Amino acid sequence: MPIPFIDLQAQRRRLGEPLEAAILEVVRSGAYIMGPQIAQLEAALAEFGQAPHVLSCGSGTEALVLPLMAWEIGPGDAVFCPSFTFAATAEAMPLVGASPVFVDILPDTYNMDAEHLDAAIEVVKREGKLRPKAVIAVDLFGQPADYPAISEVCRKHGLKLIADSAQGFGCTLDERHPIFWADVATTSFFPAKPLGAYGDGGAVLCKDARLHDLLVSLRVHGQAVKSDLEGRTFEHDPKYLNMRVGMNSRMDTIQAAVLLQKLSIFSDEIAARNRVADRYAQGLSDVVTVPKVIEGGVSVWAQYTIECDDRDGLAAHLKAADIPTAVYYPIPIHKQGVYSGYPVGPGGLPVTQAKAERVISLPMHPYLEPDVQDQIIAAVRAFAGRNA
Ligand SMILES: *Cc1c(COP(=O)(O)O)cnc(C)c1O
């Protein structure tokens, strides 16, 4: 049997009958849109993620767009983000008419370099063409960005901070979730993410009640929410009173039901992912560059990403042994045609560019058996030894 890169079937077998019963319950209830599982999931995510307010939504991409809309970020505004990330991080800005400004990463964690962020903000301010408004930090491959340093830069310049935790939901730094430092934390429930559904979905975590209210409105076509209706009376159902331009970004009830089941074992899965990561580090640290987690950080290991001089040779060698690998990300966003016209921080992004040529990710999931992992480790060692 080929080794899976991510084994969602092992998780499904573990969750078993209650998972299928939860789906069937939604099917039988008929409450396909905004059924009671949606509010249950939002409450459970708030508790898990140490956030006062959680909004479920249609995807991790929309989870980024919704707060930008709520803050009325648009044409002429700059939002700073890394280029070494999934396209959705940067895509949120043009979707609201704003401009991404790309910032370099740290060479050991692959997460945003707070000093380069500060320098990029200074340059944009000096040039005066764009107004700096917000920063999107990414918890790449599952580990928290340097939030103490990044949030300090945001405070200094008066910018909002979003934690794009699509890969890192559940990660902590000194036992705190990213929302401790950020105004908003977002995640994705795409099936392959650490906490994934059986389809698309996302969430926005925030601390401000008024912002949450706005997000509730924007999620459903700018519909009137409680704060819009205070002290006013209507002849018609206020459901059809649209206060602002929003969108449809509801999560399906079935996905909420699936996620409630998965959330019940998520802490245990994070522990298992860390055991797998430790085992990889023990088996590989003398032959390739293994990942380094920020001091005080706990990663949820969306990916286990190593560096190797002959990355493509290693991929071919592992493929011949039926071991799948993936490269995240071979082309940094600022080098992709449609994004190449947006500004980058001063001095360009040398770390981003160097890493894009060296990284390769190995199979990683909570159900990776030790004997299978040993095969992977042995195959990497055989290649690295031969090429040392
Ligand atoms: C997956 C991902 C997203 C987008 O999530 P979708 O649910 O696929 O829209 C955004 N940012 C990062 C860093 C991601 O990995």
Coordinates of C-alpha atoms and ligand atoms in Angstrom, one line a residue:
M1 CA 0.0 0.0 0.0
P2 CA 1.4 3.4 -0.9
I3 CA 2.3 5.7 2.0
P4 CA -0.2 8.6 2.2
F5 CA 1.1 12.1 2.6
I6 CA -1.8 12.9 4.9
D7 CA -4.0 10.0 6.2
L8 CA -7.5 11.3 6.6
Q9 CA -8.9 7.8 6.5
A10 CA -7.1 6.7 9.7
Q11 CA -8.7 9.6 11.4
R12 CA -12.1 8.7 10.0
R13 CA -11.8 5.2 11.2
R14 CA -10.9 6.5 14.7
L15 CA -13.9 8.8 14.8
G16 CA -16.1 5.9 13.6
E17 CA -19.8 5.7 14.0
P18 CA -20.5 9.0 15.9
L19 CA -19.0 11.0 13.0
E20 CA -21.3 9.4 10.5
A21 CA -24.3 9.7 12.9
A22 CA -23.5 13.4 13.3
I23 CA -23.6 13.9 9.5
L24 CA -26.8 11.9 9.2
E25 CA -28.4 13.9 12.0
V26 CA -28.0 17.1 9.9
V27 CA -29.3 15.4 6.8
R28 CA -32.4 14.3 8.7
S29 CA -32.9 17.6 10.5
G30 CA -33.2 19.6 7.3
A31 CA -31.2 22.5 8.9
Y32 CA -28.6 22.6 6.2
I33 CA -27.8 26.3 6.5
M34 CA -27.1 27.9 9.9
G35 CA -28.3 24.8 11.9
P36 CA -27.7 24.6 15.6
Q37 CA -24.3 23.0 15.1
I38 CA -23.0 26.3 13.7
A39 CA -23.4 28.1 17.0
Q40 CA -22.2 25.0 18.9
L41 CA -19.0 24.9 16.8
E42 CA -18.4 28.7 17.2
A43 CA -18.6 28.3 21.0
A44 CA -16.3 25.3 21.0
L45 CA -13.8 27.0 18.8
A46 CA -13.9 30.1 21.1
E47 CA -13.1 28.0 24.1
F48 CA -10.4 26.0 22.4
G49 CA -8.7 29.0 20.8
Q50 CA -9.0 31.3 23.8
A51 CA -11.0 33.9 21.8
P52 CA -14.0 36.0 23.0
H53 CA -15.8 35.8 19.7
V54 CA -15.7 33.3 16.8
L55 CA -17.5 33.6 13.4
S56 CA -17.6 30.5 11.2
C57 CA -17.4 31.2 7.5
G58 CA -17.1 29.7 4.0
S59 CA -13.3 29.3 3.7
G60 CA -10.0 30.4 5.1
T61 CA -9.7 32.8 2.2
E62 CA -13.0 34.5 3.1
A63 CA -11.9 34.5 6.8
L64 CA -9.2 36.9 5.7
V65 CA -11.4 39.0 3.4
L66 CA -14.2 39.6 6.0
P67 CA -12.1 41.5 8.5
L68 CA -10.5 43.6 5.7
M69 CA -14.1 44.5 4.6
A70 CA -15.1 45.2 8.2
W71 CA -12.2 47.6 8.6
E72 CA -13.1 49.2 5.2
I73 CA -9.6 48.5 3.9
G74 CA -9.6 49.2 0.1
P75 CA -8.0 51.1 -2.8
G76 CA -4.9 53.0 -1.7
D77 CA -4.4 50.9 1.4
A78 CA -1.3 48.7 2.1
V79 CA -1.5 45.4 3.9
F80 CA 1.9 43.8 4.7
C81 CA 2.3 40.0 4.5
P82 CA 4.9 37.3 3.7
S83 CA 5.4 36.1 0.2
F84 CA 6.4 32.6 1.4
T85 CA 2.9 31.4 2.0
F86 CA -0.2 30.1 0.2
A87 CA -1.6 32.5 -2.3
A88 CA -4.8 33.1 -0.3
T89 CA -2.9 35.2 2.2
A90 CA -2.0 37.8 -0.4
E91 CA -5.1 37.3 -2.5
A92 CA -7.3 38.9 0.2
M93 CA -5.9 42.3 -0.5
P94 CA -6.7 42.7 -4.2
L95 CA -10.1 41.2 -3.5
V96 CA -10.9 44.3 -1.5
G97 CA -9.0 46.6 -3.9
A98 CA -6.0 47.0 -1.5
S99 CA -2.3 46.3 -2.2
P100 CA -0.2 43.6 -0.5
V101 CA 3.3 44.6 0.4
F102 CA 5.5 41.6 0.7
V103 CA 7.9 41.1 3.6
D104 CA 10.7 38.7 4.0
I105 CA 10.9 35.7 6.4
L106 CA 13.2 34.5 9.1
P107 CA 15.6 31.8 7.9
D108 CA 14.9 29.3 10.7
T109 CA 11.1 29.4 11.2
Y110 CA 10.0 30.6 7.7
N111 CA 7.7 33.1 9.5
M112 CA 7.6 36.9 9.1
D113 CA 10.7 38.9 9.9
A114 CA 9.5 41.7 12.3
E115 CA 12.5 43.9 11.5
H116 CA 12.0 43.7 7.8
L117 CA 8.3 44.4 8.4
D118 CA 9.2 47.6 10.3
A119 CA 11.5 48.6 7.5
A120 CA 8.9 47.9 4.8
I121 CA 6.3 50.0 6.7
E122 CA 8.8 52.9 7.0
V123 CA 9.4 52.9 3.2
V124 CA 5.7 52.8 2.3
K125 CA 5.1 55.7 4.7
R126 CA 8.0 57.7 3.3
E127 CA 6.9 57.1 -0.3
G128 CA 3.4 58.2 0.5
K129 CA 1.7 56.3 -2.3
L130 CA -0.1 53.8 -0.1
R131 CA -1.6 54.1 3.4
P132 CA -0.4 51.3 5.7
K133 CA -3.4 49.8 7.4
A134 CA -2.8 46.2 8.5
V135 CA -0.4 43.3 8.7
I136 CA -1.2 39.6 8.0
A137 CA 1.3 37.3 9.7
V138 CA 1.2 33.6 8.8
D139 CA 1.7 30.6 11.1
L140 CA 3.5 28.8 8.3
F141 CA 3.6 25.0 8.4
G142 CA 1.8 25.1 11.8
Q143 CA 4.1 27.1 14.1
P144 CA 3.3 30.5 15.6
A145 CA 4.9 33.6 14.0
D146 CA 6.9 35.9 16.3
Y147 CA 3.8 37.7 17.6
P148 CA 5.4 39.6 20.5
A149 CA 7.8 41.3 18.0
I150 CA 5.2 41.7 15.2
S151 CA 2.5 43.1 17.4
E152 CA 5.0 45.6 18.8
V153 CA 5.7 46.8 15.2
C154 CA 1.9 47.0 14.6
R155 CA 1.4 49.0 17.7
K156 CA 4.2 51.4 16.9
H157 CA 2.7 52.2 13.5
G158 CA -1.0 51.9 14.5
L159 CA -1.8 49.0 12.2
K160 CA -4.3 46.1 12.7
L161 CA -2.8 42.6 13.0
I162 CA -4.3 39.5 11.5
A163 CA -2.9 36.1 12.3
D164 CA -3.5 33.8 9.3
S165 CA -3.6 30.6 11.2
A166 CA -5.0 28.4 8.4
Q167 CA -2.0 26.0 8.9
G168 CA -1.5 26.8 12.6
F169 CA -4.9 26.8 14.3
G170 CA -4.1 25.3 17.7
C171 CA -0.5 26.5 17.8
T172 CA 0.7 28.4 20.9
L173 CA 3.5 30.6 22.0
D174 CA 4.2 30.6 25.7
E175 CA 0.8 28.8 26.1
R176 CA -1.1 31.6 24.4
H177 CA -2.9 31.4 21.0
P178 CA -2.1 34.0 18.3
I179 CA -5.3 35.9 19.1
F180 CA -3.6 37.0 22.4
W181 CA -1.5 39.4 20.3
A182 CA -3.5 39.8 17.1
D183 CA -6.8 41.7 16.5
V184 CA -8.1 38.8 14.4
A185 CA -7.0 35.3 13.9
T186 CA -8.3 33.3 11.0
T187 CA -8.3 29.6 10.0
S188 CA -9.2 27.3 7.2
F189 CA -11.0 24.0 7.6
F190 CA -9.9 22.7 4.1
P191 CA -9.7 18.9 4.7
A192 CA -5.9 18.7 4.7
K193 CA -5.4 21.4 7.3
P194 CA -4.6 20.2 10.8
L195 CA -8.3 20.8 11.8
G196 CA -10.1 20.0 8.6
A197 CA -13.7 19.4 7.6
Y198 CA -15.1 17.3 4.8
G199 CA -15.3 20.3 2.5
D200 CA -14.5 24.0 2.7
G201 CA -14.9 26.2 5.7
G202 CA -13.1 28.8 7.8
A203 CA -13.4 30.8 10.9
V204 CA -12.5 34.3 12.2
L205 CA -11.6 34.7 15.8
C206 CA -11.7 38.2 17.3
K207 CA -11.6 40.1 20.6
D208 CA -13.9 43.1 19.8
A209 CA -17.6 42.6 20.1
R210 CA -18.4 45.4 17.6
L211 CA -16.1 43.8 15.0
H212 CA -17.7 40.4 15.5
D213 CA -21.1 42.1 14.9
L214 CA -19.9 43.6 11.7
L215 CA -18.5 40.2 10.6
V216 CA -21.9 38.5 11.3
S217 CA -23.5 41.1 9.0
L218 CA -20.9 40.8 6.3
R219 CA -21.1 37.0 6.3
V220 CA -24.7 37.2 5.1
H221 CA -25.0 40.0 2.5
G222 CA -24.6 42.9 5.0
Q223 CA -27.8 42.0 6.7
A224 CA -28.9 44.1 9.7
V225 CA -27.5 42.9 13.0
K226 CA -28.5 43.7 16.5
S227 CA -26.5 46.9 16.7
D228 CA -28.0 48.2 13.4
L229 CA -31.5 47.7 14.8
E230 CA -31.2 49.2 18.2
G231 CA -33.8 51.9 18.8
R232 CA -35.4 51.4 15.4
T233 CA -38.6 49.6 14.3
F234 CA -39.4 48.0 11.0
E235 CA -42.5 47.1 9.1
H236 CA -40.7 44.2 7.3
D237 CA -38.5 41.3 8.4
P238 CA -35.1 43.0 9.2
K239 CA -33.5 39.9 7.6
Y240 CA -34.0 41.7 4.3
L241 CA -32.6 45.0 5.5
N242 CA -29.1 45.2 4.0
M243 CA -26.9 47.7 5.8
R244 CA -23.7 47.3 3.9
V245 CA -22.2 45.3 1.0
G246 CA -21.4 41.9 2.2
M247 CA -21.3 38.4 0.7
N248 CA -22.4 34.8 1.3
S249 CA -19.8 33.2 3.5
R250 CA -21.8 30.7 5.6
M251 CA -20.3 27.4 6.6
D252 CA -22.5 24.4 5.9
T253 CA -24.1 22.8 8.9
I254 CA -22.8 19.4 7.9
Q255 CA -19.2 20.8 8.1
A256 CA -19.9 22.2 11.6
A257 CA -21.1 18.8 12.7
V258 CA -18.0 17.1 11.3
L259 CA -15.7 19.7 12.9
L260 CA -17.4 19.3 16.4
Q261 CA -16.5 15.6 16.2
K262 CA -12.9 16.3 15.1
L263 CA -12.4 19.1 17.6
S264 CA -13.0 16.5 20.4
I265 CA -9.8 14.7 19.5
F266 CA -7.8 17.7 18.2
S267 CA -5.6 18.2 21.3
D268 CA -4.7 14.6 21.3
E269 CA -3.9 14.8 17.6
I270 CA -1.6 17.8 18.2
A271 CA 0.3 15.8 20.8
A272 CA 0.6 12.9 18.3
R273 CA 1.8 15.3 15.5
N274 CA 4.5 16.5 17.9
R275 CA 5.6 13.0 18.6
V276 CA 5.9 12.3 14.9
A277 CA 7.9 15.6 14.5
D278 CA 10.3 14.7 17.3
R279 CA 10.9 11.3 15.8
Y280 CA 11.7 12.9 12.4
A281 CA 14.1 15.3 14.1
Q282 CA 15.9 12.5 15.9
G283 CA 16.2 10.4 12.7
L284 CA 17.2 13.2 10.3
S285 CA 18.9 16.1 12.1
D286 CA 22.4 15.0 11.2
V287 CA 21.8 14.6 7.5
V288 CA 19.3 17.4 6.5
T289 CA 18.1 20.7 7.9
V290 CA 15.2 19.8 10.1
P291 CA 12.6 22.5 11.2
K292 CA 13.2 24.8 14.1
V293 CA 10.3 26.0 16.2
I294 CA 10.3 29.4 17.8
E295 CA 11.4 29.4 21.5
G296 CA 8.3 28.8 23.7
G297 CA 6.2 27.7 20.6
V298 CA 4.2 24.6 20.0
S299 CA 3.6 23.8 16.4
V300 CA 0.6 21.8 15.1
W301 CA 2.8 20.6 12.2
A302 CA 0.6 21.2 9.2
Q303 CA 3.8 20.2 7.3
Y304 CA 7.1 18.7 8.3
T305 CA 9.4 20.6 6.0
I306 CA 13.1 19.9 5.7
E307 CA 15.8 21.6 3.6
C308 CA 18.2 19.8 1.2
D309 CA 20.7 21.1 -1.4
D310 CA 19.3 18.6 -4.0
R311 CA 15.6 18.9 -3.2
D312 CA 14.4 17.6 -6.5
G313 CA 16.8 14.7 -6.4
L314 CA 15.4 13.8 -2.9
A315 CA 11.9 14.0 -4.2
A316 CA 12.6 11.6 -7.1
H317 CA 14.5 9.2 -4.8
L318 CA 11.5 9.1 -2.4
K319 CA 9.0 8.8 -5.2
A320 CA 10.8 5.7 -6.4
A321 CA 10.4 4.2 -2.9
D322 CA 6.6 5.1 -3.0
I323 CA 7.1 7.9 -0.5
P324 CA 5.1 11.1 -1.4
T325 CA 6.6 14.5 -0.8
A326 CA 5.4 18.1 -1.6
V327 CA 7.1 21.4 -2.1
Y328 CA 5.5 24.3 -0.3
Y329 CA 6.1 26.7 -2.0
P330 CA 8.2 26.5 -5.1
I331 CA 7.3 30.0 -6.4
P332 CA 7.0 32.8 -3.8
I333 CA 3.8 34.9 -4.3
H334 CA 5.7 38.1 -5.3
K335 CA 7.2 36.1 -8.2
Q336 CA 3.8 34.9 -9.6
G337 CA 2.7 36.9 -12.6
V338 CA -0.4 38.5 -11.2
Y339 CA 1.3 39.5 -7.9
S340 CA 4.6 40.7 -9.4
G341 CA 3.5 44.3 -9.7
Y342 CA 3.0 44.8 -5.9
P343 CA 5.7 46.3 -3.7
V344 CA 8.2 44.3 -1.7
G345 CA 10.1 45.4 1.4
P346 CA 13.5 47.2 1.1
G347 CA 16.3 45.0 -0.3
G348 CA 13.9 42.5 -1.7
L349 CA 13.1 39.1 -0.2
P350 CA 16.4 37.1 -0.3
V351 CA 15.5 34.6 2.4
T352 CA 12.1 33.9 0.8
Q353 CA 13.8 33.2 -2.6
A354 CA 16.5 31.0 -1.1
K355 CA 14.1 28.9 0.9
A356 CA 11.7 28.4 -2.1
E357 CA 14.5 26.5 -3.8
R358 CA 15.5 24.2 -0.9
V359 CA 12.3 23.2 1.0
I360 CA 10.6 19.8 0.8
S361 CA 7.8 18.4 3.0
L362 CA 7.6 14.8 4.2
P363 CA 4.4 12.8 5.0
M364 CA 3.0 14.2 8.3
H365 CA -0.2 13.3 10.1
P366 CA -1.1 12.1 13.6
Y367 CA -1.5 8.5 12.5
L368 CA 1.9 8.0 11.0
E369 CA 3.0 4.6 12.4
P370 CA 6.6 4.3 13.7
D371 CA 7.5 1.5 11.2
V372 CA 6.3 3.5 8.3
Q373 CA 8.1 6.6 9.6
D374 CA 11.3 4.5 9.9
Q375 CA 11.0 3.6 6.2
I376 CA 10.7 7.3 5.3
I377 CA 13.7 8.2 7.6
A378 CA 15.8 5.4 6.1
A379 CA 15.0 6.5 2.6
V380 CA 15.9 10.2 3.3
R381 CA 19.1 9.0 5.0
A382 CA 20.1 6.8 2.1
F383 CA 19.8 9.7 -0.3
A384 CA 21.5 12.3 1.9
G385 CA 24.3 9.9 2.8
R386 CA 25.0 9.2 -0.9
N387 CA 25.0 12.9 -1.7
A388 CA 26.9 14.1 1.4
Ligands
LIG1 C1 -5.1 27.1 3.2 C2 -4.7 28.5 3.5 C3 -5.5 29.6 3.3 C4 -6.9 29.5 2.6 O1 -7.8 28.6 3.1 P1 -9.0 28.1 2.2 O2 -9.9 27.5 3.2 O3 -8.4 27.1 1.3 O4 -9.6 29.2 1.5 C5 -5.1 30.8 3.7 N1 -3.9 31.0 4.2 C6 -3.0 30.0 4.3 C7 -1.6 30.2 4.9 C8 -3.4 28.7 4.0 O5 -2.5 27.7 4.1

